Amino acid sequence: MRLDGVLFFPVTPFGPDGGLAEPVLARHVADGVAAGAGGVFAACGTGEFSALDLDEYSRVVSTAVSATAGRVPVFAGAGGPLPAAKAIARAAAEQGADGLLLMPPYLVSGPPTGLVRYVREVAATVDLPVIIYQRGTARFTPAAVAELIEMPNIVGFKDGLGDFDLLQRIILTVRAATGKEFTFFNGLPTAELTVPAYRGLGVNLYSSAVFAFAPQISLAFYKAVTGGDEVLAQRLLTDFYLPLVELRDRVPGYAVSLVKAGVRARGLEVGGVRAPLVDPSPEHVAALERIIAQGLDIAGA
């Protein structure tokens, strides 16, 4: 299992009746893989993991695995209360996922020893590679991560805090403690905005929410960054990503609902978001469409 390039986090489409729209999801995933995604992360934060019941979750993972057809790895989100996280992990394995992104047990604060126990128990449930997601209440110490990498199936660490001092200490500690391949990810919302900073720490992989609705922009930025085109990278950061982040920050939850609105604006009817998220106002959708148009123009798409 190796992840490379731009990582695709598909939205979860819902139909007019509010139910899961599997054919739309299949098209969404297949289009993303064809566009050049380096990996698919289904039923994660952007995919409204917390709004899915276990049956819907299983169908999302199964659909993503089928639509990807082995071309790139498929990771599935897992998390929540410990018994639920274990059941979700088993469902992901049963549906053919290649690995898990283990998300925080939201609204439950515990010391590092408790987080280590949580991760260990979920990771031991399945024989799948597991990526730890540090975000919100899940804040790991360097010693905690060093302890967890002793488990053979814990293969990566996704940072959603943006605490560079802490992350650097984790990276140095992990690299000194193990000789096995271990991958670090930039997992901040609209991660491209902080890609230059993370690359300074040697963290090159990142999740791209923009890829879900404008892969041309996402890939243009990736190629500019990896190919040394600083002029294009800075234009996209200044004239596309910055206004997108400013719009995203206007309303809690827009990190997900704006992405879904962007997918709809680009012609795929994926429905709205589930509560407690809210769909963007018409004014904000219009602003989003202008931002996308500007990004496509800069990317030459």
PDB file of C-alpha atoms in Angstrom:
ATOM      1  CA  MET A   1       0.000   0.000   0.000  1.00  0.00           C
ATOM      2  CA  ARG A   2       1.538   3.274  -1.118  1.00  0.00           C
ATOM      3  CA  LEU A   3      -0.167   6.640  -1.359  1.00  0.00           C
ATOM      4  CA  ASP A   4       1.126   9.324  -3.679  1.00  0.00           C
ATOM      5  CA  GLY A   5      -0.078  12.437  -5.469  1.00  0.00           C
ATOM      6  CA  VAL A   6      -3.330  14.209  -4.654  1.00  0.00           C
ATOM      7  CA  LEU A   7      -5.592  12.407  -2.193  1.00  0.00           C
ATOM      8  CA  PHE A   8      -9.311  12.497  -3.053  1.00  0.00           C
ATOM      9  CA  PHE A   9     -11.977  12.761  -0.346  1.00  0.00           C
ATOM     10  CA  PRO A  10     -15.319  12.270  -2.137  1.00  0.00           C
ATOM     11  CA  VAL A  11     -18.548  13.695  -0.796  1.00  0.00           C
ATOM     12  CA  THR A  12     -21.413  11.332   0.017  1.00  0.00           C
ATOM     13  CA  PRO A  13     -24.333  12.011  -2.350  1.00  0.00           C
ATOM     14  CA  PHE A  14     -27.911  11.962  -1.118  1.00  0.00           C
ATOM     15  CA  GLY A  15     -30.972  11.732  -3.344  1.00  0.00           C
ATOM     16  CA  PRO A  16     -34.189  13.803  -3.294  1.00  0.00           C
ATOM     17  CA  ASP A  17     -35.588  11.477  -0.613  1.00  0.00           C
ATOM     18  CA  GLY A  18     -32.538  12.065   1.568  1.00  0.00           C
ATOM     19  CA  GLY A  19     -31.219   8.523   1.098  1.00  0.00           C
ATOM     20  CA  LEU A  20     -27.822   7.450  -0.133  1.00  0.00           C
ATOM     21  CA  ALA A  21     -27.421   7.884  -3.918  1.00  0.00           C
ATOM     22  CA  GLU A  22     -25.020   5.043  -4.772  1.00  0.00           C
ATOM     23  CA  PRO A  23     -24.960   5.501  -8.595  1.00  0.00           C
ATOM     24  CA  VAL A  24     -24.016   9.160  -8.140  1.00  0.00           C
ATOM     25  CA  LEU A  25     -21.289   8.198  -5.677  1.00  0.00           C
ATOM     26  CA  ALA A  26     -19.944   5.613  -8.117  1.00  0.00           C
ATOM     27  CA  ARG A  27     -19.696   8.244 -10.840  1.00  0.00           C
ATOM     28  CA  HIS A  28     -18.128  10.775  -8.453  1.00  0.00           C
ATOM     29  CA  VAL A  29     -15.432   8.323  -7.364  1.00  0.00           C
ATOM     30  CA  ALA A  30     -14.755   6.967 -10.861  1.00  0.00           C
ATOM     31  CA  ASP A  31     -14.434  10.492 -12.267  1.00  0.00           C
ATOM     32  CA  GLY A  32     -12.013  11.429  -9.502  1.00  0.00           C
ATOM     33  CA  VAL A  33      -9.817   8.401 -10.083  1.00  0.00           C
ATOM     34  CA  ALA A  34      -9.844   9.016 -13.837  1.00  0.00           C
ATOM     35  CA  ALA A  35      -8.823  12.635 -13.201  1.00  0.00           C
ATOM     36  CA  GLY A  36      -5.673  11.457 -11.433  1.00  0.00           C
ATOM     37  CA  ALA A  37      -6.333  10.926  -7.722  1.00  0.00           C
ATOM     38  CA  GLY A  38      -3.544   9.149  -5.880  1.00  0.00           C
ATOM     39  CA  GLY A  39      -5.931   7.590  -3.370  1.00  0.00           C
ATOM     40  CA  VAL A  40      -9.612   7.621  -2.395  1.00  0.00           C
ATOM     41  CA  PHE A  41     -10.710   8.310   1.196  1.00  0.00           C
ATOM     42  CA  ALA A  42     -14.381   7.348   1.396  1.00  0.00           C
ATOM     43  CA  ALA A  43     -16.814   8.106   4.225  1.00  0.00           C
ATOM     44  CA  CYS A  44     -14.387  10.443   5.947  1.00  0.00           C
ATOM     45  CA  GLY A  45     -14.986  14.016   7.134  1.00  0.00           C
ATOM     46  CA  THR A  46     -15.807  15.409   3.702  1.00  0.00           C
ATOM     47  CA  GLY A  47     -17.984  12.359   3.139  1.00  0.00           C
ATOM     48  CA  GLU A  48     -20.096  13.153   6.244  1.00  0.00           C
ATOM     49  CA  PHE A  49     -18.894  10.091   8.143  1.00  0.00           C
ATOM     50  CA  SER A  50     -20.648  11.244  11.307  1.00  0.00           C
ATOM     51  CA  ALA A  51     -24.013  11.463   9.505  1.00  0.00           C
ATOM     52  CA  LEU A  52     -24.071   7.884   8.186  1.00  0.00           C
ATOM     53  CA  ASP A  53     -25.563   4.822   9.827  1.00  0.00           C
ATOM     54  CA  LEU A  54     -23.646   1.549   9.633  1.00  0.00           C
ATOM     55  CA  ASP A  55     -25.579   0.233   6.624  1.00  0.00           C
ATOM     56  CA  GLU A  56     -25.039   3.467   4.682  1.00  0.00           C
ATOM     57  CA  TYR A  57     -21.388   3.483   5.656  1.00  0.00           C
ATOM     58  CA  SER A  58     -20.936  -0.066   4.355  1.00  0.00           C
ATOM     59  CA  ARG A  59     -22.616   0.831   1.077  1.00  0.00           C
ATOM     60  CA  VAL A  60     -20.443   3.930   0.648  1.00  0.00           C
ATOM     61  CA  VAL A  61     -17.256   1.903   1.129  1.00  0.00           C
ATOM     62  CA  SER A  62     -18.459  -0.908  -1.132  1.00  0.00           C
ATOM     63  CA  THR A  63     -19.405   1.571  -3.873  1.00  0.00           C
ATOM     64  CA  ALA A  64     -16.068   3.374  -3.622  1.00  0.00           C
ATOM     65  CA  VAL A  65     -14.128   0.109  -3.795  1.00  0.00           C
ATOM     66  CA  SER A  66     -16.095  -1.039  -6.858  1.00  0.00           C
ATOM     67  CA  ALA A  67     -15.792   2.319  -8.647  1.00  0.00           C
ATOM     68  CA  THR A  68     -12.065   2.515  -7.971  1.00  0.00           C
ATOM     69  CA  ALA A  69     -11.556  -1.021  -9.322  1.00  0.00           C
ATOM     70  CA  GLY A  70      -8.135  -1.420  -7.750  1.00  0.00           C
ATOM     71  CA  ARG A  71      -6.556   1.499  -9.581  1.00  0.00           C
ATOM     72  CA  VAL A  72      -5.645   3.332  -6.368  1.00  0.00           C
ATOM     73  CA  PRO A  73      -5.967   2.477  -2.666  1.00  0.00           C
ATOM     74  CA  VAL A  74      -9.296   3.084  -0.919  1.00  0.00           C
ATOM     75  CA  PHE A  75      -9.179   4.149   2.729  1.00  0.00           C
ATOM     76  CA  ALA A  76     -12.366   4.361   4.777  1.00  0.00           C
ATOM     77  CA  GLY A  77     -13.075   6.573   7.759  1.00  0.00           C
ATOM     78  CA  ALA A  78     -13.556   5.079  11.212  1.00  0.00           C
ATOM     79  CA  GLY A  79     -14.084   6.647  14.599  1.00  0.00           C
ATOM     80  CA  GLY A  80     -16.627   7.647  17.210  1.00  0.00           C
ATOM     81  CA  PRO A  81     -17.432   5.634  20.361  1.00  0.00           C
ATOM     82  CA  LEU A  82     -15.074   2.695  20.765  1.00  0.00           C
ATOM     83  CA  PRO A  83     -17.623  -0.102  20.126  1.00  0.00           C
ATOM     84  CA  ALA A  84     -18.945   1.764  17.084  1.00  0.00           C
ATOM     85  CA  ALA A  85     -15.421   2.391  15.781  1.00  0.00           C
ATOM     86  CA  LYS A  86     -14.667  -1.330  15.987  1.00  0.00           C
ATOM     87  CA  ALA A  87     -17.883  -2.235  14.147  1.00  0.00           C
ATOM     88  CA  ILE A  88     -17.152   0.371  11.489  1.00  0.00           C
ATOM     89  CA  ALA A  89     -13.604  -0.925  11.056  1.00  0.00           C
ATOM     90  CA  ARG A  90     -14.915  -4.463  10.554  1.00  0.00           C
ATOM     91  CA  ALA A  91     -17.454  -3.205   8.016  1.00  0.00           C
ATOM     92  CA  ALA A  92     -14.713  -1.415   6.064  1.00  0.00           C
ATOM     93  CA  ALA A  93     -12.663  -4.600   5.931  1.00  0.00           C
ATOM     94  CA  GLU A  94     -15.683  -6.660   4.845  1.00  0.00           C
ATOM     95  CA  GLN A  95     -16.389  -4.220   1.995  1.00  0.00           C
ATOM     96  CA  GLY A  96     -12.851  -4.434   0.658  1.00  0.00           C
ATOM     97  CA  ALA A  97     -11.233  -1.219   1.884  1.00  0.00           C
ATOM     98  CA  ASP A  98      -7.445  -1.110   1.667  1.00  0.00           C
ATOM     99  CA  GLY A  99      -7.052   0.771   4.942  1.00  0.00           C
ATOM    100  CA  LEU A 100      -8.597   2.973   7.620  1.00  0.00           C
ATOM    101  CA  LEU A 101      -8.343   6.646   8.487  1.00  0.00           C
ATOM    102  CA  LEU A 102      -8.952   6.574  12.226  1.00  0.00           C
ATOM    103  CA  MET A 103     -10.632   9.825  13.173  1.00  0.00           C
ATOM    104  CA  PRO A 104     -10.893  11.351  16.657  1.00  0.00           C
ATOM    105  CA  PRO A 105     -13.516  10.252  19.188  1.00  0.00           C
ATOM    106  CA  TYR A 106     -15.164  13.664  19.016  1.00  0.00           C
ATOM    107  CA  LEU A 107     -16.218  15.530  22.181  1.00  0.00           C
ATOM    108  CA  VAL A 108     -14.432  13.026  24.404  1.00  0.00           C
ATOM    109  CA  SER A 109     -11.194  14.290  25.905  1.00  0.00           C
ATOM    110  CA  GLY A 110      -8.670  11.833  27.246  1.00  0.00           C
ATOM    111  CA  PRO A 111      -4.967  11.842  28.105  1.00  0.00           C
ATOM    112  CA  PRO A 112      -2.425  10.441  25.621  1.00  0.00           C
ATOM    113  CA  THR A 113      -2.554   7.057  27.339  1.00  0.00           C
ATOM    114  CA  GLY A 114      -6.297   6.895  26.668  1.00  0.00           C
ATOM    115  CA  LEU A 115      -5.824   7.826  23.018  1.00  0.00           C
ATOM    116  CA  VAL A 116      -3.174   5.153  22.653  1.00  0.00           C
ATOM    117  CA  ARG A 117      -5.546   2.564  24.084  1.00  0.00           C
ATOM    118  CA  TYR A 118      -8.356   3.723  21.756  1.00  0.00           C
ATOM    119  CA  VAL A 119      -6.168   3.483  18.657  1.00  0.00           C
ATOM    120  CA  ARG A 120      -4.728   0.136  19.710  1.00  0.00           C
ATOM    121  CA  GLU A 121      -8.145  -1.429  20.272  1.00  0.00           C
ATOM    122  CA  VAL A 122      -9.559  -0.260  16.941  1.00  0.00           C
ATOM    123  CA  ALA A 123      -6.401  -1.152  14.991  1.00  0.00           C
ATOM    124  CA  ALA A 124      -6.372  -4.637  16.524  1.00  0.00           C
ATOM    125  CA  THR A 125      -9.909  -5.260  15.259  1.00  0.00           C
ATOM    126  CA  VAL A 126      -8.882  -5.632  11.614  1.00  0.00           C
ATOM    127  CA  ASP A 127      -5.893  -6.602   9.528  1.00  0.00           C
ATOM    128  CA  LEU A 128      -5.820  -3.304   7.644  1.00  0.00           C
ATOM    129  CA  PRO A 129      -3.297  -0.465   7.489  1.00  0.00           C
ATOM    130  CA  VAL A 130      -4.380   2.351   9.810  1.00  0.00           C
ATOM    131  CA  ILE A 131      -3.652   6.072   9.537  1.00  0.00           C
ATOM    132  CA  ILE A 132      -4.110   8.054  12.755  1.00  0.00           C
ATOM    133  CA  TYR A 133      -5.873  11.416  12.411  1.00  0.00           C
ATOM    134  CA  GLN A 134      -4.747  14.057  14.900  1.00  0.00           C
ATOM    135  CA  ARG A 135      -7.461  16.678  15.156  1.00  0.00           C
ATOM    136  CA  GLY A 136      -9.801  18.250  17.683  1.00  0.00           C
ATOM    137  CA  THR A 137      -9.710  16.337  20.951  1.00  0.00           C
ATOM    138  CA  ALA A 138      -7.248  13.772  19.588  1.00  0.00           C
ATOM    139  CA  ARG A 139      -3.914  15.431  20.353  1.00  0.00           C
ATOM    140  CA  PHE A 140      -1.004  13.000  20.515  1.00  0.00           C
ATOM    141  CA  THR A 141       2.382  13.388  22.182  1.00  0.00           C
ATOM    142  CA  PRO A 142       5.572  12.250  20.439  1.00  0.00           C
ATOM    143  CA  ALA A 143       5.883   9.411  22.960  1.00  0.00           C
ATOM    144  CA  ALA A 144       2.310   8.270  22.279  1.00  0.00           C
ATOM    145  CA  VAL A 145       2.886   8.075  18.521  1.00  0.00           C
ATOM    146  CA  ALA A 146       6.204   6.291  19.058  1.00  0.00           C
ATOM    147  CA  GLU A 147       4.364   3.713  21.154  1.00  0.00           C
ATOM    148  CA  LEU A 148       1.624   3.243  18.570  1.00  0.00           C
ATOM    149  CA  ILE A 149       3.966   2.644  15.648  1.00  0.00           C
ATOM    150  CA  GLU A 150       5.022  -0.566  17.373  1.00  0.00           C
ATOM    151  CA  MET A 151       1.764  -1.981  15.967  1.00  0.00           C
ATOM    152  CA  PRO A 152       2.626  -3.279  12.482  1.00  0.00           C
ATOM    153  CA  ASN A 153      -0.582  -2.063  10.849  1.00  0.00           C
ATOM    154  CA  ILE A 154      -0.291   1.570  11.993  1.00  0.00           C
ATOM    155  CA  VAL A 155       1.327   3.116   8.950  1.00  0.00           C
ATOM    156  CA  GLY A 156       0.613   6.846   8.944  1.00  0.00           C
ATOM    157  CA  PHE A 157      -0.224  10.010  10.844  1.00  0.00           C
ATOM    158  CA  LYS A 158      -2.479  12.742   9.481  1.00  0.00           C
ATOM    159  CA  ASP A 159      -2.144  16.106  11.186  1.00  0.00           C
ATOM    160  CA  GLY A 160      -5.208  18.334  11.417  1.00  0.00           C
ATOM    161  CA  LEU A 161      -3.970  20.614  14.204  1.00  0.00           C
ATOM    162  CA  GLY A 162      -1.336  22.712  12.466  1.00  0.00           C
ATOM    163  CA  ASP A 163       0.873  22.832  15.554  1.00  0.00           C
ATOM    164  CA  PHE A 164       4.200  22.704  13.734  1.00  0.00           C
ATOM    165  CA  ASP A 165       6.323  22.529  16.864  1.00  0.00           C
ATOM    166  CA  LEU A 166       4.411  19.453  18.048  1.00  0.00           C
ATOM    167  CA  LEU A 167       4.394  17.872  14.599  1.00  0.00           C
ATOM    168  CA  GLN A 168       8.131  18.348  14.143  1.00  0.00           C
ATOM    169  CA  ARG A 169       8.768  16.677  17.507  1.00  0.00           C
ATOM    170  CA  ILE A 170       6.503  13.779  16.530  1.00  0.00           C
ATOM    171  CA  ILE A 171       8.270  13.366  13.180  1.00  0.00           C
ATOM    172  CA  LEU A 172      11.741  13.392  14.724  1.00  0.00           C
ATOM    173  CA  THR A 173      10.711  10.979  17.479  1.00  0.00           C
ATOM    174  CA  VAL A 174       9.056   8.535  15.088  1.00  0.00           C
ATOM    175  CA  ARG A 175      11.940   8.538  12.637  1.00  0.00           C
ATOM    176  CA  ALA A 176      14.394   7.883  15.454  1.00  0.00           C
ATOM    177  CA  ALA A 177      12.247   5.061  16.834  1.00  0.00           C
ATOM    178  CA  THR A 178      11.495   3.019  13.731  1.00  0.00           C
ATOM    179  CA  GLY A 179      13.023   1.886  10.503  1.00  0.00           C
ATOM    180  CA  LYS A 180       9.702   0.991   8.895  1.00  0.00           C
ATOM    181  CA  GLU A 181       8.024   3.125   6.271  1.00  0.00           C
ATOM    182  CA  PHE A 182       5.744   5.621   8.001  1.00  0.00           C
ATOM    183  CA  THR A 183       3.844   8.393   6.242  1.00  0.00           C
ATOM    184  CA  PHE A 184       2.869  11.824   7.482  1.00  0.00           C
ATOM    185  CA  PHE A 185       0.005  13.843   5.972  1.00  0.00           C
ATOM    186  CA  ASN A 186      -1.180  17.432   6.026  1.00  0.00           C
ATOM    187  CA  GLY A 187      -4.822  17.088   7.081  1.00  0.00           C
ATOM    188  CA  LEU A 188      -5.833  20.695   7.686  1.00  0.00           C
ATOM    189  CA  PRO A 189      -9.042  21.884   5.994  1.00  0.00           C
ATOM    190  CA  THR A 190      -8.259  23.292   2.526  1.00  0.00           C
ATOM    191  CA  ALA A 191      -4.789  21.861   3.029  1.00  0.00           C
ATOM    192  CA  GLU A 192      -3.230  23.503  -0.018  1.00  0.00           C
ATOM    193  CA  LEU A 193      -3.021  26.808   1.849  1.00  0.00           C
ATOM    194  CA  THR A 194      -0.471  25.288   4.244  1.00  0.00           C
ATOM    195  CA  VAL A 195       1.321  22.955   1.817  1.00  0.00           C
ATOM    196  CA  PRO A 196       4.471  25.125   1.641  1.00  0.00           C
ATOM    197  CA  ALA A 197       4.755  25.117   5.438  1.00  0.00           C
ATOM    198  CA  TYR A 198       4.255  21.349   5.745  1.00  0.00           C
ATOM    199  CA  ARG A 199       6.715  20.663   2.935  1.00  0.00           C
ATOM    200  CA  GLY A 200       9.267  22.554   4.999  1.00  0.00           C
ATOM    201  CA  LEU A 201       8.933  19.758   7.580  1.00  0.00           C
ATOM    202  CA  GLY A 202       9.214  17.088   4.913  1.00  0.00           C
ATOM    203  CA  VAL A 203       5.464  16.367   4.896  1.00  0.00           C
ATOM    204  CA  ASN A 204       4.513  16.248   1.229  1.00  0.00           C
ATOM    205  CA  LEU A 205       1.217  14.330   1.204  1.00  0.00           C
ATOM    206  CA  TYR A 206      -2.012  16.226   1.786  1.00  0.00           C
ATOM    207  CA  SER A 207      -5.757  15.791   1.467  1.00  0.00           C
ATOM    208  CA  SER A 208      -7.393  17.948  -1.188  1.00  0.00           C
ATOM    209  CA  ALA A 209     -11.025  18.895  -0.647  1.00  0.00           C
ATOM    210  CA  VAL A 210     -10.843  21.008  -3.811  1.00  0.00           C
ATOM    211  CA  PHE A 211     -10.157  17.877  -5.870  1.00  0.00           C
ATOM    212  CA  ALA A 212     -13.747  16.769  -5.191  1.00  0.00           C
ATOM    213  CA  PHE A 213     -15.192  19.621  -7.255  1.00  0.00           C
ATOM    214  CA  ALA A 214     -12.302  21.029  -9.321  1.00  0.00           C
ATOM    215  CA  PRO A 215      -9.580  18.428  -9.910  1.00  0.00           C
ATOM    216  CA  GLN A 216      -8.079  20.641 -12.607  1.00  0.00           C
ATOM    217  CA  ILE A 217      -7.260  23.309 -10.019  1.00  0.00           C
ATOM    218  CA  SER A 218      -6.058  20.810  -7.442  1.00  0.00           C
ATOM    219  CA  LEU A 219      -3.760  19.062  -9.905  1.00  0.00           C
ATOM    220  CA  ALA A 220      -2.463  22.348 -11.330  1.00  0.00           C
ATOM    221  CA  PHE A 221      -1.461  23.396  -7.825  1.00  0.00           C
ATOM    222  CA  TYR A 222       0.130  20.017  -7.076  1.00  0.00           C
ATOM    223  CA  LYS A 223       2.159  20.113 -10.296  1.00  0.00           C
ATOM    224  CA  ALA A 224       3.210  23.696  -9.620  1.00  0.00           C
ATOM    225  CA  VAL A 225       4.387  22.859  -6.102  1.00  0.00           C
ATOM    226  CA  THR A 226       6.176  19.637  -7.004  1.00  0.00           C
ATOM    227  CA  GLY A 227       7.574  21.060 -10.246  1.00  0.00           C
ATOM    228  CA  GLY A 228       8.937  24.255  -8.721  1.00  0.00           C
ATOM    229  CA  ASP A 229       6.572  26.658 -10.499  1.00  0.00           C
ATOM    230  CA  GLU A 230       6.395  29.128  -7.620  1.00  0.00           C
ATOM    231  CA  VAL A 231       4.666  31.804  -9.697  1.00  0.00           C
ATOM    232  CA  LEU A 232       1.669  29.593 -10.518  1.00  0.00           C
ATOM    233  CA  ALA A 233       1.543  28.176  -6.988  1.00  0.00           C
ATOM    234  CA  GLN A 234       1.460  31.660  -5.495  1.00  0.00           C
ATOM    235  CA  ARG A 235      -1.219  32.841  -7.948  1.00  0.00           C
ATOM    236  CA  LEU A 236      -3.446  29.924  -7.012  1.00  0.00           C
ATOM    237  CA  LEU A 237      -2.812  30.441  -3.301  1.00  0.00           C
ATOM    238  CA  THR A 238      -3.539  34.167  -3.469  1.00  0.00           C
ATOM    239  CA  ASP A 239      -6.398  34.306  -5.957  1.00  0.00           C
ATOM    240  CA  PHE A 240      -8.146  30.983  -5.420  1.00  0.00           C
ATOM    241  CA  TYR A 241      -7.294  29.232  -2.155  1.00  0.00           C
ATOM    242  CA  LEU A 242      -7.205  32.333   0.037  1.00  0.00           C
ATOM    243  CA  PRO A 243     -10.677  33.601  -0.972  1.00  0.00           C
ATOM    244  CA  LEU A 244     -11.997  30.033  -0.721  1.00  0.00           C
ATOM    245  CA  VAL A 245     -10.706  29.734   2.846  1.00  0.00           C
ATOM    246  CA  GLU A 246     -12.131  33.128   3.757  1.00  0.00           C
ATOM    247  CA  LEU A 247     -15.540  32.012   2.466  1.00  0.00           C
ATOM    248  CA  ARG A 248     -15.198  28.667   4.244  1.00  0.00           C
ATOM    249  CA  ASP A 249     -14.553  30.358   7.570  1.00  0.00           C
ATOM    250  CA  ARG A 250     -17.763  32.405   7.487  1.00  0.00           C
ATOM    251  CA  VAL A 251     -19.983  29.566   8.725  1.00  0.00           C
ATOM    252  CA  PRO A 252     -19.134  26.523  10.886  1.00  0.00           C
ATOM    253  CA  GLY A 253     -19.253  23.350   8.816  1.00  0.00           C
ATOM    254  CA  TYR A 254     -18.596  25.046   5.491  1.00  0.00           C
ATOM    255  CA  ALA A 255     -15.409  22.962   5.187  1.00  0.00           C
ATOM    256  CA  VAL A 256     -17.804  20.173   4.161  1.00  0.00           C
ATOM    257  CA  SER A 257     -20.920  21.882   2.828  1.00  0.00           C
ATOM    258  CA  LEU A 258     -19.005  24.245   0.518  1.00  0.00           C
ATOM    259  CA  VAL A 259     -17.279  21.248  -1.030  1.00  0.00           C
ATOM    260  CA  LYS A 260     -20.619  19.589  -1.661  1.00  0.00           C
ATOM    261  CA  ALA A 261     -21.984  22.835  -3.107  1.00  0.00           C
ATOM    262  CA  GLY A 262     -18.934  22.979  -5.364  1.00  0.00           C
ATOM    263  CA  VAL A 263     -19.631  19.474  -6.669  1.00  0.00           C
ATOM    264  CA  ARG A 264     -23.229  20.489  -7.417  1.00  0.00           C
ATOM    265  CA  ALA A 265     -22.059  23.692  -9.109  1.00  0.00           C
ATOM    266  CA  ARG A 266     -19.825  21.642 -11.389  1.00  0.00           C
ATOM    267  CA  GLY A 267     -22.770  19.576 -12.619  1.00  0.00           C
ATOM    268  CA  LEU A 268     -23.104  16.508 -10.392  1.00  0.00           C
ATOM    269  CA  GLU A 269     -26.263  16.456  -8.288  1.00  0.00           C
ATOM    270  CA  VAL A 270     -25.067  15.142  -4.950  1.00  0.00           C
ATOM    271  CA  GLY A 271     -27.832  16.644  -2.814  1.00  0.00           C
ATOM    272  CA  GLY A 272     -27.405  18.688   0.329  1.00  0.00           C
ATOM    273  CA  VAL A 273     -25.737  18.029   3.661  1.00  0.00           C
ATOM    274  CA  ARG A 274     -27.292  16.404   6.700  1.00  0.00           C
ATOM    275  CA  ALA A 275     -27.856  18.165  10.018  1.00  0.00           C
ATOM    276  CA  PRO A 276     -26.173  19.652  11.954  1.00  0.00           C
ATOM    277  CA  LEU A 277     -24.389  20.941   8.826  1.00  0.00           C
ATOM    278  CA  VAL A 278     -26.210  23.504   6.702  1.00  0.00           C
ATOM    279  CA  ASP A 279     -26.058  24.133   2.978  1.00  0.00           C
ATOM    280  CA  PRO A 280     -24.504  27.430   1.858  1.00  0.00           C
ATOM    281  CA  SER A 281     -26.777  30.402   1.243  1.00  0.00           C
ATOM    282  CA  PRO A 282     -27.448  31.441  -2.388  1.00  0.00           C
ATOM    283  CA  GLU A 283     -25.146  34.408  -1.848  1.00  0.00           C
ATOM    284  CA  HIS A 284     -22.311  32.163  -0.702  1.00  0.00           C
ATOM    285  CA  VAL A 285     -22.912  29.674  -3.531  1.00  0.00           C
ATOM    286  CA  ALA A 286     -22.613  32.545  -6.021  1.00  0.00           C
ATOM    287  CA  ALA A 287     -19.374  33.627  -4.364  1.00  0.00           C
ATOM    288  CA  LEU A 288     -18.096  30.051  -4.524  1.00  0.00           C
ATOM    289  CA  GLU A 289     -18.888  29.835  -8.235  1.00  0.00           C
ATOM    290  CA  ARG A 290     -16.925  33.032  -8.877  1.00  0.00           C
ATOM    291  CA  ILE A 291     -13.957  31.683  -6.916  1.00  0.00           C
ATOM    292  CA  ILE A 292     -14.046  28.396  -8.848  1.00  0.00           C
ATOM    293  CA  ALA A 293     -14.215  30.213 -12.174  1.00  0.00           C
ATOM    294  CA  GLN A 294     -11.205  32.289 -11.205  1.00  0.00           C
ATOM    295  CA  GLY A 295      -9.264  29.191 -10.153  1.00  0.00           C
ATOM    296  CA  LEU A 296     -10.062  27.377 -13.397  1.00  0.00           C
ATOM    297  CA  ASP A 297      -8.899  30.418 -15.356  1.00  0.00           C
ATOM    298  CA  ILE A 298      -5.582  30.523 -13.478  1.00  0.00           C
ATOM    299  CA  ALA A 299      -5.127  26.769 -13.927  1.00  0.00           C
ATOM    300  CA  GLY A 300      -5.806  27.116 -17.637  1.00  0.00           C
ATOM    301  CA  ALA A 301      -8.673  24.649 -17.463  1.00  0.00           C
TER     302      ALA A 301
END
